[in-house]
Amino acid sequence: MIDYSLAAPEIFLTAAICAVLIVDVFLREEQRRITYTLSMLTLVGVAICSVWFGVDTSMTTFNGAYVADPAGNVLKLFAYLIVALVFLYSRGFLDQNGLLKGEFFILGLFGLLGLMIMVSGNNLLVLYLGLELQALSLYALIAFNRDSARSAESAMKYFVLGAIASGMLLYGISLLYGITGTIELAPLAQALAAPDGLDIPALLALAFVVVGVAFKFGAVPFHMWIPDVYHGAPTPVALYVGSAPKIAAFALTWRILVEGMGPMQLDWQDMLIVLCVLSLVIGNLLAIVQTNFKRMLGYSTISHVGFILMGFIAGTENGLRDAMFYTIVYVLMATAAFGMIILLSRRGFEAENLEDFKGLNARSPWFAFVMLLIMFSMTGVPPLVGFYAKLVVLQSVVEAGLVWLAALGVLFAVIGAFYYLRIVWYMYFSEPAEEVPLLAAPDLRVVISANGLSLLALGVFPGLLLDLCARVLT
């Protein structure tokens, strides 16, 4: 018998999206804030559903295609928080630039639904459907500003590359079905654990699956879309693309590689090591030469993906916990960094270049301090939480015997400090290019301050989030 209560958050969100969509059709342009308010209420409602119907152990429904477990619940709750932050940061910017349309919030909610399906998918096709739902929402979101040729170009690049990666993942899934006769994760793991499971077709299928996962994360050499999308899309869209989907990427990797293809760990470990090293090297080196802040964040994302992959490479329970911890910390940092761009932007002007941060301390010492916390956390300076995120994944690979990989991680963390600290230099030691005071809505000021201070609070008490990750994954 199907237990619908386990999928209550997804069912609620689907119904709420339909309701918001219908209401939005009847709204006039000056009433679009109603869509924003309904979208925020939807996020509150789905969070209540997740808490109310949350489970203490792993349970499946829909003939085993859907799984509800504590780890999935925690990932979804963080995803709601991040999407709520994205909507809150974006509303004022969209309003100022004539882009406050219902499509932004509805597509954002559709993308969240795809994320939730990926988090709870218990067979390969459900995971693939969640991936496609989120990807289609992102394609449309990136081209959201129809008057911008740059946005259209970014959307087209992302669509073409995404379609190729999606096809590869689907081909890998079809190969796995042909080899094992199942698309369920647990039977798949059992079949691959058989003595004749690790044959050439299985390795070929694994390679295609890893390509799909690497594209979703944006790991090198499947990273080309990230800087172009971050640069070409309106900042609120770049904020969305650069944050919540990373939780989906973690869930996809966890479900497919760890739960479904665990017996092939030694094989996918080697592939992830290559992706990790390339991401650390290419991401950090290319970030140094960027003058556009959004492109720099794009390349820094690639380098952070290298650290997240280290947790999976370790192949232990602690490694998986650390990868989850790093993913959550990263999306909090990325959300805050894009939020600062929005805070400094105004009608017709996006503060997307590094030089736009010159003299920020003279214009607003408090927000310069918040930005300093964000940059120090991304660098990995104690006691910010970014330091502990890097520390725990490095410890995991050292425990796994990959000391050289940990040393490489430390080396490129030091190299990466250059481009983060360059922003701090601009803020505190350069004359401001303009004297325009920072104007922003009170809610934006409060939330971005809380977002920045949360990086310090989680750094002072890292055990809270680490323990939560460990508890829900066991």
Short mmCIF file of C-alpha atoms in Angstrom, two decimals:
data_model
loop_
_atom_site.label_atom_id
_atom_site.label_comp_id
_atom_site.label_asym_id
_atom_site.label_seq_id
_atom_site.Cartn_x
_atom_site.Cartn_y
_atom_site.Cartn_z
CA MET A 1 0.00 0.00 0.00
CA ILE A 2 1.30 3.43 -0.96
CA ASP A 3 2.06 5.71 1.99
CA TYR A 4 1.39 9.20 0.61
CA SER A 5 2.41 10.89 3.87
CA LEU A 6 6.09 10.13 3.14
CA ALA A 7 5.87 12.29 0.01
CA ALA A 8 3.70 14.95 1.63
CA PRO A 9 6.23 17.80 1.05
CA GLU A 10 6.43 17.09 -2.68
CA ILE A 11 2.65 16.70 -2.97
CA PHE A 12 2.09 19.95 -1.06
CA LEU A 13 4.66 21.81 -3.15
CA THR A 14 3.16 20.57 -6.43
CA ALA A 15 -0.33 21.68 -5.39
CA ALA A 16 0.98 25.03 -4.12
CA ILE A 17 2.88 25.71 -7.39
CA CYS A 18 -0.33 25.10 -9.36
CA ALA A 19 -2.22 27.49 -7.05
CA VAL A 20 0.47 30.21 -7.31
CA LEU A 21 0.56 29.76 -11.09
CA ILE A 22 -3.21 30.26 -11.39
CA VAL A 23 -3.22 33.28 -9.07
CA ASP A 24 -0.30 34.85 -10.96
CA VAL A 25 -2.21 34.66 -14.26
CA PHE A 26 -4.86 37.04 -12.90
CA LEU A 27 -2.46 39.57 -11.35
CA ARG A 28 -1.56 42.92 -12.86
CA GLU A 29 2.10 43.94 -13.20
CA GLU A 30 1.97 46.14 -10.10
CA GLN A 31 0.60 43.22 -8.06
CA ARG A 32 3.50 40.80 -8.62
CA ARG A 33 4.52 41.10 -4.98
CA ILE A 34 1.53 38.87 -4.24
CA THR A 35 3.28 36.07 -6.17
CA TYR A 36 6.40 36.68 -4.08
CA THR A 37 4.40 36.52 -0.86
CA LEU A 38 2.59 33.33 -1.94
CA SER A 39 5.92 31.75 -2.91
CA MET A 40 7.40 32.53 0.50
CA LEU A 41 4.28 31.12 2.19
CA THR A 42 4.68 28.00 0.04
CA LEU A 43 8.21 27.54 1.36
CA VAL A 44 6.95 27.91 4.93
CA GLY A 45 4.20 25.36 4.23
CA VAL A 46 6.52 22.81 2.66
CA ALA A 47 8.95 23.21 5.57
CA ILE A 48 6.12 22.50 8.01
CA CYS A 49 5.18 19.41 5.96
CA SER A 50 8.78 18.16 6.06
CA VAL A 51 8.99 18.59 9.83
CA TRP A 52 5.49 17.24 10.51
CA PHE A 53 5.83 14.14 8.33
CA GLY A 54 9.56 13.66 8.98
CA VAL A 55 10.72 10.12 9.77
CA ASP A 56 13.38 8.78 12.13
CA THR A 57 14.47 5.96 9.87
CA SER A 58 14.64 5.16 6.18
CA MET A 59 11.23 4.28 4.69
CA THR A 60 10.16 3.72 1.08
CA THR A 61 6.88 4.15 -0.79
CA PHE A 62 5.55 4.16 -4.39
CA ASN A 63 6.79 0.57 -4.84
CA GLY A 64 10.24 1.50 -3.56
CA ALA A 65 10.76 4.39 -6.03
CA TYR A 66 10.73 7.05 -3.29
CA VAL A 67 12.67 7.03 -0.04
CA ALA A 68 12.15 9.23 3.01
CA ASP A 69 15.01 9.37 5.49
CA PRO A 70 16.42 11.85 8.05
CA ALA A 71 19.33 12.90 5.82
CA GLY A 72 17.00 13.70 2.96
CA ASN A 73 14.79 15.67 5.31
CA VAL A 74 17.70 17.81 6.52
CA LEU A 75 18.89 18.46 2.95
CA LYS A 76 15.38 19.54 1.96
CA LEU A 77 15.06 21.89 4.94
CA PHE A 78 18.34 23.59 4.04
CA ALA A 79 17.15 23.81 0.41
CA TYR A 80 13.96 25.60 1.54
CA LEU A 81 16.06 28.03 3.55
CA ILE A 82 18.37 28.76 0.62
CA VAL A 83 15.51 29.24 -1.86
CA ALA A 84 13.77 31.56 0.63
CA LEU A 85 17.00 33.59 0.89
CA VAL A 86 17.24 33.70 -2.91
CA PHE A 87 13.68 35.04 -3.21
CA LEU A 88 14.22 37.56 -0.44
CA TYR A 89 17.52 38.86 -1.85
CA SER A 90 16.09 39.01 -5.37
CA ARG A 91 12.77 40.79 -4.90
CA GLY A 92 14.14 44.33 -4.60
CA PHE A 93 16.64 43.85 -7.43
CA LEU A 94 13.99 42.48 -9.77
CA ASP A 95 11.60 45.28 -8.87
CA GLN A 96 14.22 47.99 -9.51
CA ASN A 97 15.15 46.56 -12.90
CA GLY A 98 11.64 45.87 -14.18
CA LEU A 99 12.07 42.09 -13.89
CA LEU A 100 9.63 41.37 -11.08
CA LYS A 101 7.60 38.67 -12.82
CA GLY A 102 5.81 35.64 -11.46
CA GLU A 103 7.88 33.33 -13.67
CA PHE A 104 10.97 33.86 -11.52
CA PHE A 105 9.33 32.58 -8.36
CA ILE A 106 7.32 29.80 -10.06
CA LEU A 107 10.35 28.46 -11.94
CA GLY A 108 12.32 28.68 -8.70
CA LEU A 109 9.70 26.52 -6.97
CA PHE A 110 9.70 24.04 -9.87
CA GLY A 111 13.49 23.82 -9.53
CA LEU A 112 13.06 23.15 -5.82
CA LEU A 113 10.59 20.35 -6.60
CA GLY A 114 13.18 18.77 -8.91
CA LEU A 115 15.77 19.06 -6.12
CA MET A 116 13.43 17.34 -3.65
CA ILE A 117 12.77 14.49 -6.09
CA MET A 118 16.53 14.01 -6.51
CA VAL A 119 17.00 13.95 -2.74
CA SER A 120 14.29 11.29 -2.30
CA GLY A 121 14.72 9.31 -5.52
CA ASN A 122 15.30 5.64 -4.82
CA ASN A 123 15.59 4.45 -8.37
CA LEU A 124 17.59 5.70 -11.31
CA LEU A 125 14.67 6.92 -13.40
CA VAL A 126 13.13 8.93 -10.55
CA LEU A 127 16.53 10.54 -9.94
CA TYR A 128 16.79 11.32 -13.64
CA LEU A 129 13.29 12.83 -13.72
CA GLY A 130 14.16 15.06 -10.75
CA LEU A 131 17.37 16.12 -12.49
CA GLU A 132 15.52 17.02 -15.69
CA LEU A 133 12.78 18.93 -13.87
CA GLN A 134 15.38 21.06 -12.13
CA ALA A 135 17.48 21.48 -15.28
CA LEU A 136 14.51 22.63 -17.41
CA SER A 137 13.60 25.18 -14.73
CA LEU A 138 17.17 26.49 -14.72
CA TYR A 139 17.34 26.78 -18.53
CA ALA A 140 14.21 28.95 -18.49
CA LEU A 141 15.40 30.96 -15.48
CA ILE A 142 18.74 31.82 -17.09
CA ALA A 143 16.92 33.21 -20.15
CA PHE A 144 14.46 34.93 -17.82
CA ASN A 145 15.54 38.43 -18.95
CA ARG A 146 14.29 38.13 -22.53
CA ASP A 147 15.75 41.49 -23.56
CA SER A 148 19.31 40.47 -22.67
CA ALA A 149 21.33 38.84 -25.47
CA ARG A 150 23.95 37.79 -22.89
CA SER A 151 21.35 35.89 -20.85
CA ALA A 152 20.00 34.17 -23.96
CA GLU A 153 23.51 33.14 -24.97
CA SER A 154 24.22 31.73 -21.50
CA ALA A 155 20.94 29.82 -21.49
CA MET A 156 21.68 28.35 -24.91
CA LYS A 157 25.19 27.24 -23.85
CA TYR A 158 23.84 25.70 -20.65
CA PHE A 159 21.01 24.00 -22.52
CA VAL A 160 23.29 22.44 -25.16
CA LEU A 161 25.92 21.26 -22.66
CA GLY A 162 23.22 20.14 -20.21
CA ALA A 163 21.45 18.13 -22.90
CA ILE A 164 24.70 16.33 -23.78
CA ALA A 165 25.43 15.55 -20.12
CA SER A 166 21.84 14.46 -19.56
CA GLY A 167 22.07 12.12 -22.55
CA MET A 168 25.28 10.60 -21.19
CA LEU A 169 23.72 10.03 -17.78
CA LEU A 170 20.67 8.42 -19.37
CA TYR A 171 22.89 6.20 -21.50
CA GLY A 172 24.78 5.13 -18.37
CA ILE A 173 21.46 4.35 -16.66
CA SER A 174 20.30 2.28 -19.65
CA LEU A 175 23.58 0.35 -19.62
CA LEU A 176 23.19 -0.35 -15.90
CA TYR A 177 19.65 -1.63 -16.50
CA GLY A 178 20.90 -3.83 -19.31
CA ILE A 179 23.66 -5.28 -17.11
CA THR A 180 21.75 -5.76 -13.86
CA GLY A 181 18.07 -5.84 -14.91
CA THR A 182 17.05 -3.30 -12.27
CA ILE A 183 16.86 0.44 -11.75
CA GLU A 184 16.24 0.22 -7.97
CA LEU A 185 19.27 1.39 -5.98
CA ALA A 186 19.45 -1.44 -3.41
CA PRO A 187 19.05 -4.33 -5.94
CA LEU A 188 21.49 -2.49 -8.21
CA ALA A 189 24.11 -2.48 -5.45
CA GLN A 190 23.51 -6.21 -4.84
CA ALA A 191 23.88 -7.01 -8.54
CA LEU A 192 27.09 -5.00 -8.87
CA ALA A 193 28.50 -6.74 -5.77
CA ALA A 194 28.29 -10.11 -7.55
CA PRO A 195 31.67 -11.52 -8.66
CA ASP A 196 30.87 -10.97 -12.33
CA GLY A 197 29.43 -7.49 -11.75
CA LEU A 198 32.61 -5.53 -12.30
CA ASP A 199 33.02 -6.19 -15.98
CA ILE A 200 33.74 -3.84 -18.83
CA PRO A 201 30.09 -2.83 -19.53
CA ALA A 202 29.66 -1.90 -15.86
CA LEU A 203 32.77 0.29 -15.98
CA LEU A 204 31.48 1.92 -19.17
CA ALA A 205 28.13 2.61 -17.49
CA LEU A 206 29.95 4.03 -14.47
CA ALA A 207 31.93 6.40 -16.69
CA PHE A 208 28.75 7.79 -18.27
CA VAL A 209 27.09 8.18 -14.87
CA VAL A 210 30.13 10.02 -13.47
CA VAL A 211 29.99 12.42 -16.45
CA GLY A 212 26.38 13.28 -15.55
CA VAL A 213 27.24 13.78 -11.88
CA ALA A 214 30.34 15.86 -12.71
CA PHE A 215 28.32 18.15 -14.99
CA LYS A 216 25.74 18.69 -12.28
CA PHE A 217 28.49 19.65 -9.82
CA GLY A 218 30.39 21.68 -12.42
CA ALA A 219 33.61 19.72 -11.93
CA VAL A 220 36.44 20.09 -14.48
CA PRO A 221 36.34 19.21 -17.42
CA PHE A 222 32.55 19.62 -17.38
CA HIS A 223 32.72 23.12 -15.89
CA MET A 224 32.55 25.39 -18.96
CA TRP A 225 28.96 26.44 -18.34
CA ILE A 226 29.50 27.81 -14.83
CA PRO A 227 31.42 31.09 -15.48
CA ASP A 228 29.31 31.93 -18.54
CA VAL A 229 26.03 31.28 -16.74
CA TYR A 230 27.07 33.23 -13.64
CA HIS A 231 28.22 36.13 -15.82
CA GLY A 232 25.38 36.12 -18.34
CA ALA A 233 22.39 35.53 -16.10
CA PRO A 234 20.82 38.31 -13.98
CA THR A 235 22.39 38.24 -10.51
CA PRO A 236 19.26 36.78 -8.78
CA VAL A 237 19.31 33.89 -11.26
CA ALA A 238 23.07 33.40 -10.79
CA LEU A 239 22.38 33.37 -7.04
CA TYR A 240 19.82 30.59 -7.49
CA VAL A 241 21.95 28.55 -9.91
CA GLY A 242 25.02 28.90 -7.68
CA SER A 243 23.39 27.76 -4.45
CA ALA A 244 20.46 25.32 -4.12
CA PRO A 245 21.41 23.04 -7.07
CA LYS A 246 24.63 22.13 -5.25
CA ILE A 247 22.49 20.38 -2.62
CA ALA A 248 20.83 18.47 -5.47
CA ALA A 249 24.25 17.56 -6.89
CA PHE A 250 25.34 16.20 -3.51
CA ALA A 251 22.12 14.16 -3.23
CA LEU A 252 22.50 12.78 -6.77
CA THR A 253 26.09 11.70 -6.11
CA TRP A 254 25.19 10.19 -2.75
CA ARG A 255 22.20 8.23 -4.05
CA ILE A 256 23.77 6.92 -7.28
CA LEU A 257 27.45 6.42 -6.46
CA VAL A 258 27.36 5.63 -2.74
CA GLU A 259 24.01 3.82 -2.38
CA GLY A 260 23.54 2.38 -5.88
CA MET A 261 27.10 1.78 -7.07
CA GLY A 262 28.86 1.33 -3.71
CA PRO A 263 30.43 -2.00 -4.76
CA MET A 264 32.28 -0.12 -7.52
CA GLN A 265 33.74 2.35 -5.04
CA LEU A 266 37.35 1.69 -6.00
CA ASP A 267 36.51 2.43 -9.64
CA TRP A 268 34.54 5.66 -9.13
CA GLN A 269 37.05 6.78 -6.50
CA ASP A 270 39.78 6.93 -9.17
CA MET A 271 37.51 8.88 -11.51
CA LEU A 272 36.56 11.36 -8.78
CA ILE A 273 40.25 11.85 -7.87
CA VAL A 274 40.93 13.02 -11.44
CA LEU A 275 37.92 15.37 -11.35
CA CYS A 276 38.94 16.66 -7.91
CA VAL A 277 42.54 17.46 -8.89
CA LEU A 278 41.52 19.14 -12.15
CA SER A 279 38.84 21.18 -10.35
CA LEU A 280 41.29 22.38 -7.69
CA VAL A 281 43.95 23.35 -10.24
CA ILE A 282 41.81 24.86 -13.02
CA GLY A 283 39.28 26.49 -10.70
CA ASN A 284 41.84 28.29 -8.55
CA LEU A 285 44.25 29.31 -11.32
CA LEU A 286 41.55 30.74 -13.59
CA ALA A 287 39.82 32.53 -10.69
CA ILE A 288 43.03 34.53 -10.10
CA VAL A 289 42.90 36.24 -13.51
CA GLN A 290 39.22 37.24 -13.37
CA THR A 291 38.19 40.87 -13.03
CA ASN A 292 34.47 40.15 -13.02
CA PHE A 293 33.29 39.13 -9.54
CA LYS A 294 30.56 36.80 -10.81
CA ARG A 295 33.00 34.95 -13.08
CA MET A 296 35.45 34.77 -10.17
CA LEU A 297 32.73 33.21 -8.02
CA GLY A 298 32.09 30.76 -10.86
CA TYR A 299 35.69 29.55 -10.91
CA SER A 300 35.86 29.52 -7.11
CA THR A 301 32.75 27.31 -7.16
CA ILE A 302 34.69 24.85 -9.30
CA SER A 303 37.52 24.80 -6.75
CA HIS A 304 35.02 24.25 -3.89
CA VAL A 305 33.58 21.31 -5.85
CA GLY A 306 37.05 19.77 -5.67
CA PHE A 307 36.87 19.90 -1.86
CA ILE A 308 33.33 18.44 -1.81
CA LEU A 309 34.50 15.54 -3.98
CA MET A 310 37.26 14.80 -1.44
CA GLY A 311 34.57 13.70 1.02
CA PHE A 312 33.24 11.15 -1.48
CA ILE A 313 36.76 10.07 -2.44
CA ALA A 314 37.49 9.16 1.19
CA GLY A 315 34.76 6.51 0.82
CA THR A 316 33.95 6.38 4.54
CA GLU A 317 30.98 7.40 6.69
CA ASN A 318 32.99 10.36 7.98
CA GLY A 319 33.87 11.32 4.42
CA LEU A 320 30.21 11.35 3.38
CA ARG A 321 29.36 13.40 6.48
CA ASP A 322 32.10 15.87 5.64
CA ALA A 323 30.96 16.20 2.02
CA MET A 324 27.44 16.97 3.24
CA PHE A 325 28.82 19.46 5.78
CA TYR A 326 30.94 21.17 3.11
CA THR A 327 27.99 21.34 0.67
CA ILE A 328 25.72 23.04 3.21
CA VAL A 329 28.46 25.46 4.27
CA TYR A 330 29.29 26.26 0.66
CA VAL A 331 25.70 27.12 -0.31
CA LEU A 332 25.44 29.42 2.72
CA MET A 333 28.67 31.20 1.67
CA ALA A 334 27.66 31.44 -2.01
CA THR A 335 24.23 32.80 -1.09
CA ALA A 336 25.83 35.51 1.05
CA ALA A 337 28.39 36.44 -1.64
CA PHE A 338 25.74 36.88 -4.35
CA GLY A 339 23.55 38.68 -1.81
CA MET A 340 26.32 41.27 -1.40
CA ILE A 341 26.34 41.88 -5.17
CA ILE A 342 22.61 42.54 -4.99
CA LEU A 343 23.06 44.80 -1.97
CA LEU A 344 25.59 46.96 -3.84
CA SER A 345 23.54 47.02 -7.06
CA ARG A 346 20.93 49.59 -7.94
CA ARG A 347 18.62 50.37 -10.85
CA GLY A 348 20.48 49.78 -14.11
CA PHE A 349 23.76 48.90 -12.36
CA GLU A 350 25.08 45.50 -11.21
CA ALA A 351 28.09 45.55 -8.88
CA GLU A 352 29.62 42.60 -10.68
CA ASN A 353 33.22 43.77 -11.08
CA LEU A 354 35.92 43.47 -8.45
CA GLU A 355 36.55 47.22 -8.61
CA ASP A 356 32.94 47.88 -7.60
CA PHE A 357 33.96 46.83 -4.08
CA LYS A 358 36.63 49.55 -3.83
CA GLY A 359 36.29 51.64 -0.69
CA LEU A 360 33.26 49.72 0.59
CA ASN A 361 34.54 50.24 4.13
CA ALA A 362 34.26 54.01 3.67
CA ARG A 363 30.70 53.69 2.38
CA SER A 364 29.49 51.15 4.93
CA PRO A 365 31.88 49.68 7.57
CA TRP A 366 29.28 47.12 8.67
CA PHE A 367 28.67 45.62 5.23
CA ALA A 368 32.40 45.70 4.52
CA PHE A 369 32.79 43.60 7.68
CA VAL A 370 30.04 41.20 6.54
CA MET A 371 31.79 40.83 3.16
CA LEU A 372 35.10 40.27 4.98
CA LEU A 373 33.47 37.39 6.91
CA ILE A 374 32.21 35.87 3.65
CA MET A 375 35.57 36.13 1.88
CA PHE A 376 37.52 34.85 4.92
CA SER A 377 35.12 31.92 5.21
CA MET A 378 35.54 31.04 1.53
CA THR A 379 39.32 31.31 1.97
CA GLY A 380 39.26 29.01 4.98
CA VAL A 381 40.41 31.42 7.71
CA PRO A 382 39.61 30.34 11.31
CA PRO A 383 37.30 30.68 13.14
CA LEU A 384 34.94 30.99 10.15
CA VAL A 385 32.99 27.85 9.22
CA GLY A 386 34.73 27.62 5.84
CA PHE A 387 37.91 26.71 7.71
CA TYR A 388 36.27 23.74 9.41
CA ALA A 389 34.65 22.63 6.14
CA LYS A 390 38.07 22.41 4.51
CA LEU A 391 39.66 20.90 7.63
CA VAL A 392 37.23 17.99 7.93
CA VAL A 393 37.40 16.94 4.26
CA LEU A 394 41.20 17.12 4.37
CA GLN A 395 41.17 14.94 7.50
CA SER A 396 38.96 12.43 5.69
CA VAL A 397 41.31 12.00 2.74
CA VAL A 398 44.31 11.77 5.11
CA GLU A 399 42.52 8.98 7.03
CA ALA A 400 41.88 7.28 3.67
CA GLY A 401 45.64 7.30 3.02
CA LEU A 402 45.54 10.00 0.34
CA VAL A 403 47.99 12.36 2.03
CA TRP A 404 49.19 13.74 -1.32
CA LEU A 405 45.63 14.80 -2.19
CA ALA A 406 45.27 16.56 1.15
CA ALA A 407 48.59 18.35 0.57
CA LEU A 408 47.37 19.42 -2.88
CA GLY A 409 44.17 20.70 -1.30
CA VAL A 410 46.12 22.78 1.22
CA LEU A 411 48.39 24.16 -1.53
CA PHE A 412 45.47 25.31 -3.68
CA ALA A 413 43.56 26.64 -0.67
CA VAL A 414 46.56 28.93 -0.10
CA ILE A 415 46.64 29.89 -3.79
CA GLY A 416 42.89 30.52 -3.70
CA ALA A 417 43.33 32.93 -0.79
CA PHE A 418 44.82 35.44 -3.26
CA TYR A 419 41.63 36.22 -5.14
CA TYR A 420 39.42 36.27 -2.04
CA LEU A 421 41.77 38.56 -0.14
CA ARG A 422 42.00 40.85 -3.17
CA ILE A 423 38.36 41.77 -2.50
CA VAL A 424 39.24 42.57 1.13
CA TRP A 425 42.12 44.74 -0.09
CA TYR A 426 39.80 46.65 -2.42
CA MET A 427 37.27 47.22 0.39
CA TYR A 428 39.70 48.46 3.04
CA PHE A 429 42.70 49.92 1.20
CA SER A 430 41.29 51.50 -1.97
CA GLU A 431 39.50 54.77 -2.44
CA PRO A 432 35.82 54.39 -3.32
CA ALA A 433 35.09 54.91 -7.00
CA GLU A 434 31.81 56.62 -6.07
CA GLU A 435 30.22 58.08 -2.99
CA VAL A 436 26.71 56.74 -3.62
CA PRO A 437 25.32 55.59 -0.24
CA LEU A 438 24.18 51.99 0.12
CA LEU A 439 20.40 51.89 -0.16
CA ALA A 440 18.56 48.64 0.42
CA ALA A 441 15.34 47.42 1.98
CA PRO A 442 15.53 46.82 5.77
CA ASP A 443 14.70 43.11 5.36
CA LEU A 444 17.58 42.68 2.89
CA ARG A 445 19.98 44.41 5.27
CA VAL A 446 18.90 42.26 8.21
CA VAL A 447 18.99 38.96 6.33
CA ILE A 448 22.36 39.52 4.66
CA SER A 449 23.82 40.49 8.04
CA ALA A 450 22.38 37.30 9.57
CA ASN A 451 23.68 35.27 6.61
CA GLY A 452 27.21 36.64 7.09
CA LEU A 453 27.17 36.28 10.88
CA SER A 454 25.91 32.69 10.56
CA LEU A 455 29.28 31.83 8.97
CA LEU A 456 30.99 33.10 12.13
CA ALA A 457 28.51 31.42 14.49
CA LEU A 458 28.79 28.05 12.73
CA GLY A 459 32.58 28.44 12.80
CA VAL A 460 32.58 29.03 16.56
CA PHE A 461 30.25 26.06 17.07
CA PRO A 462 30.98 23.75 14.10
CA GLY A 463 30.02 20.66 16.11
CA LEU A 464 26.32 21.51 15.88
CA LEU A 465 26.11 21.12 12.10
CA LEU A 466 28.72 18.34 11.97
CA ASP A 467 26.84 16.29 14.57
CA LEU A 468 23.58 16.85 12.71
CA CYS A 469 25.13 15.59 9.46
CA ALA A 470 26.62 12.55 11.21
CA ARG A 471 23.38 11.71 13.03
CA VAL A 472 21.13 11.81 9.95
CA LEU A 473 23.51 9.84 7.75
CA THR A 474 23.84 6.88 10.13
#
